[in-house]
GROMACS .gro file of C-alpha atoms in nm:
model
  477
    1PRO     CA    1  14.974  -8.139  15.130
    2SER     CA    2  14.761  -8.216  15.434
    3SER     CA    3  14.415  -8.366  15.392
    4ASP     CA    4  14.282  -8.120  15.649
    5PRO     CA    5  14.130  -7.827  15.451
    6SER     CA    6  14.218  -7.577  15.722
    7LEU     CA    7  14.584  -7.686  15.720
    8ARG     CA    8  14.601  -7.672  15.341
    9HIS     CA    9  14.468  -7.318  15.360
   10TYR     CA   10  14.740  -7.224  15.615
   11SER     CA   11  15.018  -7.378  15.410
   12SER     CA   12  14.923  -7.187  15.095
   13CYS     CA   13  14.833  -6.857  15.255
   14SER     CA   14  15.105  -6.719  15.478
   15GLY     CA   15  14.931  -6.383  15.472
   16CYS     CA   16  14.626  -6.545  15.626
   17ALA     CA   17  14.839  -6.698  15.896
   18ARG     CA   18  14.996  -6.357  15.971
   19ARG     CA   19  14.655  -6.200  16.000
   20GLU     CA   20  14.556  -6.467  16.252
   21ILE     CA   21  14.885  -6.425  16.440
   22GLY     CA   22  14.822  -6.052  16.467
   23SER     CA   23  14.531  -6.131  16.695
   24GLY     CA   24  14.750  -6.354  16.910
   25ARG     CA   25  14.571  -6.673  16.797
   26MET     CA   26  14.593  -6.910  16.505
   27THR     CA   27  14.312  -7.152  16.427
   28THR     CA   28  14.414  -7.493  16.295
   29GLY     CA   29  14.145  -7.750  16.267
   30GLY     CA   30  13.933  -7.573  16.527
   31ARG     CA   31  14.210  -7.577  16.783
   32ALA     CA   32  14.339  -7.248  16.930
   33VAL     CA   33  14.719  -7.215  16.963
   34LEU     CA   34  14.857  -6.925  17.165
   35LEU     CA   35  15.155  -6.797  16.963
   36LEU     CA   36  15.210  -6.440  17.081
   37PRO     CA   37  15.338  -6.532  17.430
   38LEU     CA   38  15.573  -6.788  17.273
   39LEU     CA   39  15.710  -6.531  17.028
   40VAL     CA   40  15.762  -6.277  17.307
   41VAL     CA   41  15.949  -6.531  17.520
   42SER     CA   42  16.161  -6.637  17.223
   43ALA     CA   43  16.249  -6.276  17.140
   44LEU     CA   44  16.335  -6.203  17.502
   45PHE     CA   45  16.554  -6.514  17.520
   46ALA     CA   46  16.732  -6.410  17.200
   47GLN     CA   47  16.790  -6.062  17.342
   48ILE     CA   48  16.936  -6.204  17.663
   49ARG     CA   49  17.162  -6.433  17.459
   50ALA     CA   50  17.275  -6.136  17.245
   51SER     CA   51  17.361  -5.931  17.554
   52ASP     CA   52  17.592  -6.199  17.698
   53PRO     CA   53  17.968  -6.182  17.632
   54LEU     CA   54  18.131  -6.474  17.455
   55PHE     CA   55  18.373  -6.499  17.747
   56HIS     CA   56  18.403  -6.309  18.074
   57GLU     CA   57  18.643  -6.384  18.357
   58SER     CA   58  18.568  -6.165  18.660
   59PHE     CA   59  18.791  -6.360  18.903
   60ASP     CA   60  18.515  -6.334  19.164
   61GLU     CA   61  18.599  -6.696  19.241
   62GLY     CA   62  18.946  -6.847  19.264
   63PHE     CA   63  19.130  -6.915  18.938
   64GLU     CA   64  19.245  -7.266  19.035
   65GLY     CA   65  19.073  -7.533  18.831
   66SER     CA   66  18.984  -7.307  18.540
   67TRP     CA   67  19.320  -7.140  18.467
   68VAL     CA   68  19.630  -7.354  18.425
   69VAL     CA   69  19.969  -7.231  18.549
   70SER     CA   70  20.256  -7.320  18.318
   71GLY     CA   71  20.464  -7.610  18.440
   72LYS     CA   72  20.779  -7.480  18.271
   73GLU     CA   73  21.062  -7.427  18.519
   74GLU     CA   74  21.146  -7.074  18.397
   75TYR     CA   75  20.803  -6.943  18.505
   76SER     CA   76  20.866  -6.923  18.877
   77GLY     CA   77  20.636  -6.627  18.950
   78VAL     CA   78  20.348  -6.706  19.184
   79TRP     CA   79  19.993  -6.606  19.083
   80LYS     CA   80  19.751  -6.512  19.361
   81HIS     CA   81  19.378  -6.446  19.390
   82GLU     CA   82  19.378  -6.110  19.568
   83LYS     CA   83  19.162  -5.802  19.621
   84SER     CA   84  19.245  -5.482  19.439
   85ASP     CA   85  19.392  -5.232  19.687
   86GLY     CA   86  19.106  -5.035  19.844
   87HIS     CA   87  18.830  -5.250  19.689
   88GLU     CA   88  18.638  -5.568  19.763
   89ASP     CA   89  18.686  -5.676  19.401
   90TYR     CA   90  18.921  -5.969  19.330
   91GLY     CA   91  19.166  -6.015  19.047
   92LEU     CA   92  19.460  -6.225  18.929
   93LEU     CA   93  19.774  -6.087  19.096
   94VAL     CA   94  20.141  -6.091  18.996
   95SER     CA   95  20.279  -6.134  19.349
   96GLU     CA   96  20.658  -6.122  19.311
   97PRO     CA   97  20.902  -5.887  19.136
   98ALA     CA   98  21.169  -5.991  18.886
   99ARG     CA   99  20.996  -6.311  18.777
  100LYS     CA  100  20.853  -6.475  18.468
  101TYR     CA  101  20.484  -6.562  18.477
  102ALA     CA  102  20.267  -6.781  18.256
  103ILE     CA  103  19.905  -6.890  18.294
  104VAL     CA  104  19.640  -6.992  18.039
  105LYS     CA  105  19.265  -7.043  18.018
  106GLU     CA  106  19.126  -7.273  17.748
  107LEU     CA  107  18.788  -7.161  17.613
  108ASP     CA  108  18.494  -7.399  17.599
  109SER     CA  109  18.478  -7.342  17.222
  110PRO     CA  110  18.699  -7.135  16.987
  111VAL     CA  111  18.592  -6.778  16.908
  112THR     CA  112  18.600  -6.694  16.538
  113LEU     CA  113  18.724  -6.350  16.432
  114LYS     CA  114  18.614  -6.367  16.070
  115ASP     CA  115  18.246  -6.280  16.103
  116GLY     CA  116  18.111  -5.959  16.252
  117THR     CA  117  18.250  -5.745  16.533
  118VAL     CA  118  18.476  -5.888  16.802
  119VAL     CA  119  18.573  -5.697  17.117
  120LEU     CA  120  18.877  -5.792  17.328
  121GLN     CA  121  18.884  -5.616  17.665
  122PHE     CA  122  19.050  -5.648  18.005
  123GLU     CA  123  19.148  -5.447  18.311
  124VAL     CA  124  19.498  -5.399  18.451
  125ARG     CA  125  19.602  -5.214  18.763
  126LEU     CA  126  19.973  -5.146  18.814
  127GLN     CA  127  19.952  -5.109  19.190
  128ASN     CA  128  20.329  -5.058  19.229
  129GLY     CA  129  20.380  -4.888  18.895
  130LEU     CA  130  20.558  -5.040  18.596
  131GLU     CA  131  20.919  -4.952  18.528
  132CYS     CA  132  21.010  -5.257  18.323
  133GLY     CA  133  20.774  -5.537  18.229
  134GLY     CA  134  20.467  -5.645  18.038
  135ALA     CA  135  20.100  -5.660  18.130
  136TYR     CA  136  19.953  -5.790  17.803
  137LEU     CA  137  19.738  -6.084  17.702
  138LYS     CA  138  19.794  -6.344  17.432
  139TYR     CA  139  19.492  -6.478  17.248
  140ILE     CA  140  19.602  -6.831  17.163
  141ARG     CA  141  19.508  -7.001  16.838
  142PRO     CA  142  19.403  -7.371  16.832
  143GLN     CA  143  19.699  -7.596  16.910
  144GLU     CA  144  19.793  -7.934  16.773
  145ALA     CA  145  19.618  -8.241  16.907
  146GLY     CA  146  19.754  -8.354  17.241
  147TRP     CA  147  19.872  -8.009  17.347
  148ASP     CA  148  19.892  -7.972  17.725
  149ALA     CA  149  19.813  -7.632  17.877
  150LYS     CA  150  20.097  -7.686  18.124
  151GLU     CA  151  20.333  -7.654  17.827
  152PHE     CA  152  20.222  -7.292  17.768
  153ASP     CA  153  20.524  -7.065  17.717
  154ASN     CA  154  20.666  -6.784  17.503
  155ASP     CA  155  20.670  -7.009  17.195
  156THR     CA  156  20.303  -7.105  17.213
  157PRO     CA  157  20.148  -6.973  16.888
  158TYR     CA  158  19.895  -6.693  16.929
  159THR     CA  159  19.659  -6.500  16.703
  160ILE     CA  160  19.669  -6.160  16.877
  161MET     CA  161  19.885  -6.009  17.148
  162PHE     CA  162  19.734  -5.704  17.313
  163GLY     CA  163  19.811  -5.487  17.615
  164PRO     CA  164  20.063  -5.266  17.799
  165ASP     CA  165  20.441  -5.308  17.775
  166LYS     CA  166  20.692  -5.067  17.926
  167CYS     CA  167  21.070  -5.082  17.966
  168GLY     CA  168  21.337  -4.828  17.877
  169SER     CA  169  21.235  -4.650  17.557
  170THR     CA  170  20.944  -4.893  17.504
  171ASN     CA  171  20.612  -4.753  17.627
  172LYS     CA  172  20.318  -4.881  17.428
  173VAL     CA  173  19.992  -5.071  17.430
  174HIS     CA  174  20.086  -5.354  17.196
  175PHE     CA  175  19.855  -5.481  16.927
  176ILE     CA  176  20.021  -5.760  16.729
  177LEU     CA  177  19.848  -5.985  16.478
  178LYS     CA  178  20.003  -6.314  16.372
  179HIS     CA  179  19.874  -6.384  16.023
  180LYS     CA  180  19.938  -6.686  15.802
  181ASN     CA  181  20.070  -6.618  15.452
  182PRO     CA  182  19.856  -6.838  15.225
  183LYS     CA  183  20.141  -6.867  14.973
  184THR     CA  184  20.414  -6.980  15.210
  185GLY     CA  185  20.216  -7.114  15.503
  186LYS     CA  186  20.437  -6.911  15.738
  187TYR     CA  187  20.303  -6.694  16.020
  188VAL     CA  188  20.420  -6.332  16.031
  189GLU     CA  189  20.391  -6.085  16.321
  190HIS     CA  190  20.228  -5.757  16.216
  191HIS     CA  191  20.269  -5.473  16.467
  192LEU     CA  192  20.039  -5.172  16.494
  193LYS     CA  193  20.257  -4.877  16.391
  194SER     CA  194  20.095  -4.613  16.614
  195PRO     CA  195  19.998  -4.777  16.943
  196PRO     CA  196  19.891  -4.563  17.241
  197SER     CA  197  20.119  -4.519  17.542
  198VAL     CA  198  20.064  -4.678  17.882
  199PRO     CA  199  19.904  -4.450  18.147
  200TYR     CA  200  20.169  -4.353  18.402
  201ASP     CA  201  19.993  -4.407  18.735
  202LYS     CA  202  19.878  -4.678  18.973
  203LEU     CA  203  19.507  -4.668  18.890
  204SER     CA  204  19.288  -4.933  18.729
  205HIS     CA  205  19.272  -4.902  18.351
  206VAL     CA  206  19.074  -5.092  18.092
  207TYR     CA  207  19.213  -5.177  17.749
  208THR     CA  208  18.982  -5.250  17.456
  209ALA     CA  209  19.049  -5.366  17.100
  210ILE     CA  210  18.750  -5.360  16.864
  211LEU     CA  211  18.786  -5.564  16.544
  212LYS     CA  212  18.528  -5.462  16.282
  213PRO     CA  213  18.412  -5.658  15.975
  214ASP     CA  214  18.528  -5.371  15.748
  215ASN     CA  215  18.893  -5.448  15.848
  216GLU     CA  216  18.907  -5.163  16.098
  217VAL     CA  217  19.062  -5.205  16.442
  218ARG     CA  218  19.017  -4.948  16.718
  219ILE     CA  219  19.223  -4.933  17.038
  220LEU     CA  220  19.057  -4.777  17.342
  221VAL     CA  221  19.198  -4.695  17.685
  222ASP     CA  222  18.938  -4.640  17.957
  223GLY     CA  223  18.667  -4.633  17.692
  224GLU     CA  224  18.833  -4.353  17.489
  225GLU     CA  225  18.962  -4.420  17.139
  226LYS     CA  226  19.342  -4.374  17.124
  227SER     CA  227  19.427  -4.537  16.791
  228LYS     CA  228  19.247  -4.654  16.479
  229ALA     CA  229  19.389  -4.856  16.191
  230ASN     CA  230  19.301  -5.074  15.893
  231PHE     CA  231  19.439  -5.426  15.884
  232LEU     CA  232  19.503  -5.407  15.509
  233SER     CA  233  19.674  -5.065  15.512
  234ALA     CA  234  20.052  -5.068  15.470
  235ASP     CA  235  20.057  -4.737  15.660
  236ASP     CA  236  19.908  -4.891  15.974
  237PHE     CA  237  20.097  -5.218  16.027
  238GLU     CA  238  20.464  -5.316  16.013
  239PRO     CA  239  20.525  -5.521  15.813
  240ALA     CA  240  20.221  -5.473  15.593
  241LEU     CA  241  19.970  -5.757  15.604
  242ILE     CA  242  19.971  -5.782  15.223
  243PRO     CA  243  20.328  -5.810  15.090
  244SER     CA  244  20.446  -5.589  14.804
  245LYS     CA  245  20.381  -5.718  14.453
  246THR     CA  246  20.748  -5.700  14.359
  247ILE     CA  247  21.079  -5.739  14.540
  248PRO     CA  248  21.442  -5.665  14.447
  249ASP     CA  249  21.593  -5.957  14.258
  250PRO     CA  250  21.834  -6.120  14.508
  251ASP     CA  251  22.035  -6.268  14.217
  252ASP     CA  252  22.080  -5.938  14.031
  253LYS     CA  253  22.435  -5.800  14.049
  254LYS     CA  254  22.568  -5.451  13.978
  255PRO     CA  255  22.771  -5.437  13.653
  256GLU     CA  256  23.141  -5.374  13.704
  257ASP     CA  257  23.135  -5.065  13.480
  258TRP     CA  258  22.839  -4.908  13.659
  259ASP     CA  259  22.946  -4.557  13.770
  260GLU     CA  260  22.750  -4.414  14.068
  261ARG     CA  261  22.960  -4.095  14.101
  262ALA     CA  262  22.755  -3.787  14.017
  263LYS     CA  263  23.064  -3.562  14.025
  264ILE     CA  264  23.426  -3.632  13.939
  265PRO     CA  265  23.752  -3.428  13.955
  266ASP     CA  266  23.807  -3.234  13.632
  267PRO     CA  267  24.075  -3.435  13.451
  268ALA     CA  268  24.173  -3.127  13.246
  269ALA     CA  269  24.238  -2.902  13.545
  270VAL     CA  270  24.600  -2.805  13.627
  271LYS     CA  271  24.741  -2.666  13.954
  272PRO     CA  272  24.836  -2.297  13.916
  273ASP     CA  273  25.210  -2.220  13.921
  274ASP     CA  274  25.175  -1.986  14.220
  275TRP     CA  275  24.992  -2.244  14.434
  276ASP     CA  276  25.219  -2.319  14.731
  277GLU     CA  277  25.095  -2.633  14.909
  278ASP     CA  278  25.375  -2.604  15.169
  279ALA     CA  279  25.286  -2.253  15.290
  280PRO     CA  280  25.207  -2.252  15.667
  281THR     CA  281  24.862  -2.161  15.793
  282GLU     CA  282  25.007  -1.895  16.032
  283ILE     CA  283  25.307  -1.660  16.025
  284LEU     CA  284  25.463  -1.406  16.265
  285ASP     CA  285  25.296  -1.067  16.269
  286GLU     CA  286  25.591  -0.844  16.169
  287GLU     CA  287  25.385  -0.529  16.223
  288ALA     CA  288  25.315  -0.604  16.588
  289THR     CA  289  25.493  -0.395  16.857
  290LYS     CA  290  25.555  -0.462  17.224
  291PRO     CA  291  25.286  -0.296  17.440
  292GLU     CA  292  25.394  -0.004  17.652
  293GLY     CA  293  25.453  -0.099  18.015
  294TRP     CA  294  25.548  -0.459  17.941
  295LEU     CA  295  25.758  -0.595  18.233
  296ASP     CA  296  26.037  -0.789  18.062
  297ASP     CA  297  26.223  -0.866  18.383
  298GLU     CA  298  25.926  -0.985  18.584
  299PRO     CA  299  25.839  -1.359  18.580
  300GLU     CA  300  25.476  -1.458  18.527
  301GLU     CA  301  25.481  -1.664  18.851
  302VAL     CA  302  25.657  -1.609  19.187
  303ASP     CA  303  25.695  -1.807  19.509
  304ASP     CA  304  25.402  -1.779  19.747
  305PRO     CA  305  25.532  -1.554  20.026
  306GLU     CA  306  25.282  -1.693  20.276
  307ALA     CA  307  25.383  -2.052  20.224
  308ALA     CA  308  25.598  -2.221  20.490
  309LYS     CA  309  25.785  -2.547  20.488
  310PRO     CA  310  25.593  -2.811  20.687
  311GLU     CA  311  25.745  -2.902  21.021
  312ASP     CA  312  25.762  -3.271  20.933
  313TRP     CA  313  25.941  -3.204  20.601
  314ASP     CA  314  26.261  -3.412  20.577
  315ASP     CA  315  26.502  -3.275  20.315
  316GLU     CA  316  26.688  -3.606  20.294
  317GLU     CA  317  26.373  -3.808  20.230
  318ASP     CA  318  26.147  -3.548  20.068
  319GLY     CA  319  26.411  -3.344  19.883
  320GLU     CA  320  26.467  -2.972  19.894
  321TRP     CA  321  26.146  -2.791  19.981
  322GLU     CA  322  26.020  -2.536  19.729
  323ALA     CA  323  25.744  -2.288  19.793
  324PRO     CA  324  25.439  -2.327  19.566
  325LYS     CA  325  25.402  -2.075  19.283
  326ILE     CA  326  25.134  -1.807  19.250
  327ASP     CA  327  25.055  -1.555  18.975
  328ASN     CA  328  25.289  -1.257  18.991
  329PRO     CA  329  25.075  -0.972  19.138
  330LYS     CA  330  25.282  -0.715  18.943
  331CYS     CA  331  25.168  -0.869  18.616
  332GLU     CA  332  24.803  -0.812  18.698
  333GLU     CA  333  24.839  -0.437  18.650
  334ALA     CA  334  25.080  -0.457  18.352
  335PRO     CA  335  24.996  -0.565  17.994
  336GLY     CA  336  25.228  -0.864  18.042
  337CYS     CA  337  25.546  -1.007  18.196
  338GLY     CA  338  25.851  -1.198  18.079
  339GLU     CA  339  26.004  -1.209  17.734
  340TRP     CA  340  25.777  -1.047  17.476
  341LYS     CA  341  25.725  -1.245  17.154
  342ARG     CA  342  25.555  -1.143  16.832
  343PRO     CA  343  25.206  -1.295  16.796
  344MET     CA  344  25.107  -1.521  16.505
  345LYS     CA  345  24.859  -1.424  16.235
  346GLN     CA  346  24.683  -1.598  15.945
  347ASN     CA  347  24.906  -1.648  15.643
  348PRO     CA  348  24.746  -1.465  15.347
  349ALA     CA  349  24.944  -1.686  15.108
  350TYR     CA  350  24.810  -2.010  15.255
  351LYS     CA  351  24.596  -2.210  15.010
  352GLY     CA  352  24.633  -2.564  15.139
  353LYS     CA  353  24.636  -2.882  14.938
  354TRP     CA  354  24.534  -2.828  14.576
  355HIS     CA  355  24.245  -3.034  14.441
  356ALA     CA  356  24.102  -3.038  14.092
  357PRO     CA  357  23.752  -2.882  14.077
  358MET     CA  358  23.456  -3.119  14.051
  359ILE     CA  359  23.253  -3.148  13.731
  360ASP     CA  360  22.948  -3.350  13.622
  361ASN     CA  361  23.039  -3.712  13.554
  362PRO     CA  362  22.960  -3.788  13.188
  363ASN     CA  363  22.945  -4.162  13.273
  364TYR     CA  364  22.711  -4.121  13.571
  365LYS     CA  365  22.429  -4.379  13.565
  366GLY     CA  366  22.270  -4.313  13.903
  367ILE     CA  367  22.257  -4.524  14.217
  368TRP     CA  368  22.231  -4.887  14.114
  369LYS     CA  369  21.938  -5.091  14.233
  370PRO     CA  370  21.857  -5.452  14.154
  371GLN     CA  371  21.571  -5.505  13.915
  372GLU     CA  372  21.228  -5.580  14.056
  373ILE     CA  373  21.079  -5.926  14.016
  374PRO     CA  374  20.736  -6.065  14.114
  375ASN     CA  375  20.720  -6.137  14.486
  376PRO     CA  376  20.662  -6.512  14.531
  377GLU     CA  377  20.504  -6.440  14.872
  378TYR     CA  378  20.255  -6.184  14.740
  379PHE     CA  379  19.884  -6.253  14.787
  380GLU     CA  380  19.559  -6.064  14.776
  381LEU     CA  381  19.269  -6.079  15.019
  382ASP     CA  382  18.963  -5.877  15.111
  383LYS     CA  383  18.998  -5.931  15.485
  384PRO     CA  384  19.247  -6.095  15.720
  385ASP     CA  385  19.229  -6.470  15.755
  386PHE     CA  386  19.222  -6.466  16.135
  387ASP     CA  387  19.284  -6.785  16.327
  388PRO     CA  388  19.021  -6.851  16.595
  389ILE     CA  389  19.089  -6.782  16.962
  390ALA     CA  390  19.100  -7.110  17.151
  391ALA     CA  391  19.257  -6.988  17.476
  392ILE     CA  392  19.366  -6.674  17.660
  393GLY     CA  393  19.714  -6.664  17.809
  394ILE     CA  394  19.927  -6.426  18.015
  395GLU     CA  395  20.297  -6.482  17.954
  396ILE     CA  396  20.509  -6.195  18.088
  397TRP     CA  397  20.839  -6.100  18.247
  398THR     CA  398  20.827  -5.809  18.489
  399MET     CA  399  21.047  -5.632  18.743
  400GLN     CA  400  20.742  -5.509  18.937
  401ASP     CA  401  20.490  -5.699  19.146
  402GLY     CA  402  20.136  -5.582  19.222
  403ILE     CA  403  20.007  -5.615  18.863
  404LEU     CA  404  19.638  -5.709  18.890
  405PHE     CA  405  19.439  -5.848  18.595
  406ASP     CA  406  19.060  -5.843  18.602
  407ASN     CA  407  18.745  -5.868  18.388
  408ILE     CA  408  18.895  -6.038  18.085
  409LEU     CA  409  18.628  -6.020  17.816
  410ILE     CA  410  18.551  -6.134  17.462
  411ALA     CA  411  18.226  -6.004  17.312
  412ASP     CA  412  18.062  -5.970  16.972
  413ASP     CA  413  17.885  -5.646  17.064
  414GLU     CA  414  18.050  -5.315  17.160
  415LYS     CA  415  17.754  -5.226  17.382
  416VAL     CA  416  17.810  -5.540  17.589
  417ALA     CA  417  18.174  -5.449  17.647
  418THR     CA  418  18.082  -5.090  17.732
  419ALA     CA  419  17.813  -5.203  17.976
  420ILE     CA  420  18.057  -5.432  18.160
  421LEU     CA  421  18.317  -5.153  18.164
  422GLU     CA  422  18.068  -4.912  18.321
  423LYS     CA  423  17.959  -5.170  18.576
  424THR     CA  424  18.294  -5.317  18.681
  425TRP     CA  425  18.576  -5.073  18.605
  426LYS     CA  426  18.420  -4.725  18.625
  427PRO     CA  427  18.318  -4.733  18.995
  428LYS     CA  428  18.664  -4.852  19.099
  429PHE     CA  429  18.840  -4.594  18.884
  430ASP     CA  430  18.628  -4.309  19.023
  431VAL     CA  431  18.713  -4.409  19.381
  432GLU     CA  432  19.085  -4.439  19.298
  433LYS     CA  433  19.085  -4.105  19.116
  434GLU     CA  434  18.928  -3.922  19.409
  435LYS     CA  435  19.177  -4.083  19.648
  436GLN     CA  436  19.462  -3.977  19.420
  437LYS     CA  437  19.336  -3.618  19.411
  438ALA     CA  438  19.311  -3.611  19.791
  439GLU     CA  439  19.665  -3.746  19.828
  440GLU     CA  440  19.801  -3.491  19.579
  441ALA     CA  441  19.623  -3.209  19.760
  442ALA     CA  442  19.760  -3.326  20.096
  443ALA     CA  443  20.112  -3.347  19.950
  444ALA     CA  444  20.079  -2.995  19.809
  445ASP     CA  445  19.961  -2.861  20.146
  446SER     CA  446  20.253  -3.034  20.317
  447GLU     CA  447  20.498  -2.880  20.069
  448ASP     CA  448  20.349  -2.535  20.121
  449LEU     CA  449  20.380  -2.579  20.498
  450SER     CA  450  20.745  -2.679  20.466
  451GLU     CA  451  20.819  -2.369  20.260
  452PHE     CA  452  20.637  -2.154  20.517
  453GLN     CA  453  20.844  -2.304  20.797
  454VAL     CA  454  21.170  -2.237  20.615
  455ILE     CA  455  21.076  -1.879  20.530
  456HIS     CA  456  20.960  -1.790  20.878
  457SER     CA  457  21.206  -1.990  21.089
  458SER     CA  458  21.440  -1.690  21.116
  459ASP     CA  459  21.150  -1.469  21.225
  460VAL     CA  460  21.057  -1.721  21.495
  461PHE     CA  461  21.417  -1.727  21.619
  462ARG     CA  462  21.434  -1.349  21.641
  463THR     CA  463  21.098  -1.333  21.817
  464LEU     CA  464  21.139  -1.615  22.070
  465TYR     CA  465  21.505  -1.691  22.125
  466LEU     CA  466  21.698  -1.374  22.049
  467PRO     CA  467  21.553  -1.172  22.344
  468PHE     CA  468  21.632  -1.461  22.578
  469THR     CA  469  21.988  -1.484  22.446
  470VAL     CA  470  22.043  -1.111  22.484
  471SER     CA  471  21.909  -1.117  22.843
  472LEU     CA  472  22.126  -1.413  22.933
  473HIS     CA  473  22.432  -1.239  22.794
  474ALA     CA  474  22.349  -0.927  22.997
  475CYS     CA  475  22.329  -1.132  23.318
  476TYR     CA  476  22.672  -1.286  23.264
  477SER     CA  477  22.815  -0.946  23.175
   0.00000   0.00000   0.00000
């Protein structure tokens, strides 16, 4: 305790201190200390800090020096710092088609995903479309000591992979979590079962993944929720984050006398004496009669009377020339030509191969399954044990160029991400959308004009050229 009576009073009476602070002053030993301005400044500073993203790459400046291009030979694609088409805004551009690309940015300090909300967000514009390729980000977990960013490749371990991927039947916004099994120490990829599809246009789009402390993850495209899941739900991720409690015993074997047949042929059944297995399926219809007017002496085909032997036909080399055949015109008016034959009909005595009828199998035991045993990889947890994000990487293969990445963001506040979206992406998207509408309208007008020209071209000919043609013909006549 202080020997100063006024300080002892302050130390033992926080309520007194608050009453003094309420006036904006606190008296200590006769000295006035201005606290209210200090508290206001501190609160304002805290608010500013809270409104800042944890990481934001706008690519306003060049990426060299802060992003590291992979030195692996297979990644031959060239990254460029270019403006988005029609804008003054810069981004990171995939400049060549049919190439592999890899680039990584190490964060100043790892971002933890275990506490509170975390928002992952970035923009992508597929300026030349996307027929086959990826446009996703990998959020890299901390690497072993001595790791060199130039070694970044497909095998570099990540925590989350997120973003568009489209090729063939694949059309999805990936969200993949790599989670470590605490029992085995192995990392397992867990894929979101119901990811949204990739917008099919050439406009700028923003992709957002919001990880909540209650194990919820929400996927947004252009600020609109497209998918929502729970990390611990077996219905939302494949495979499930938490393994099943039991598994089929891999050492269990089906007994030799195990009968899986639900039905069996009746062993007591006997083939009837009148069952003829050799009877044909069809027999001649003895009741049929030849139709009246049938031309027995007329062939169904005759020589083509208009055909002539080619002038260059050489009988010695080409053989005797024969006229090609045509359908006999006389047969067209008659019910038929040539030799009449009785038609076939279904044999009423036909029964086919005899089989004993099926009966319930008295020895049926059902479909055999191995017995369940405790799963040695099973574990329980209240929330995922996320690895921190130590770097952000783009590692893709694509058949299209013109893919532009921009405004890569990590935040711990949804409002911060939304504010940056509204400020950076929304104005560009609105301009692109209006331009798209204008182009579509112009294309529609052009199509309508083409149809008009086709429809009325004959009218124009009759109006302008036909009178001239008639007059010209009259002059020559």
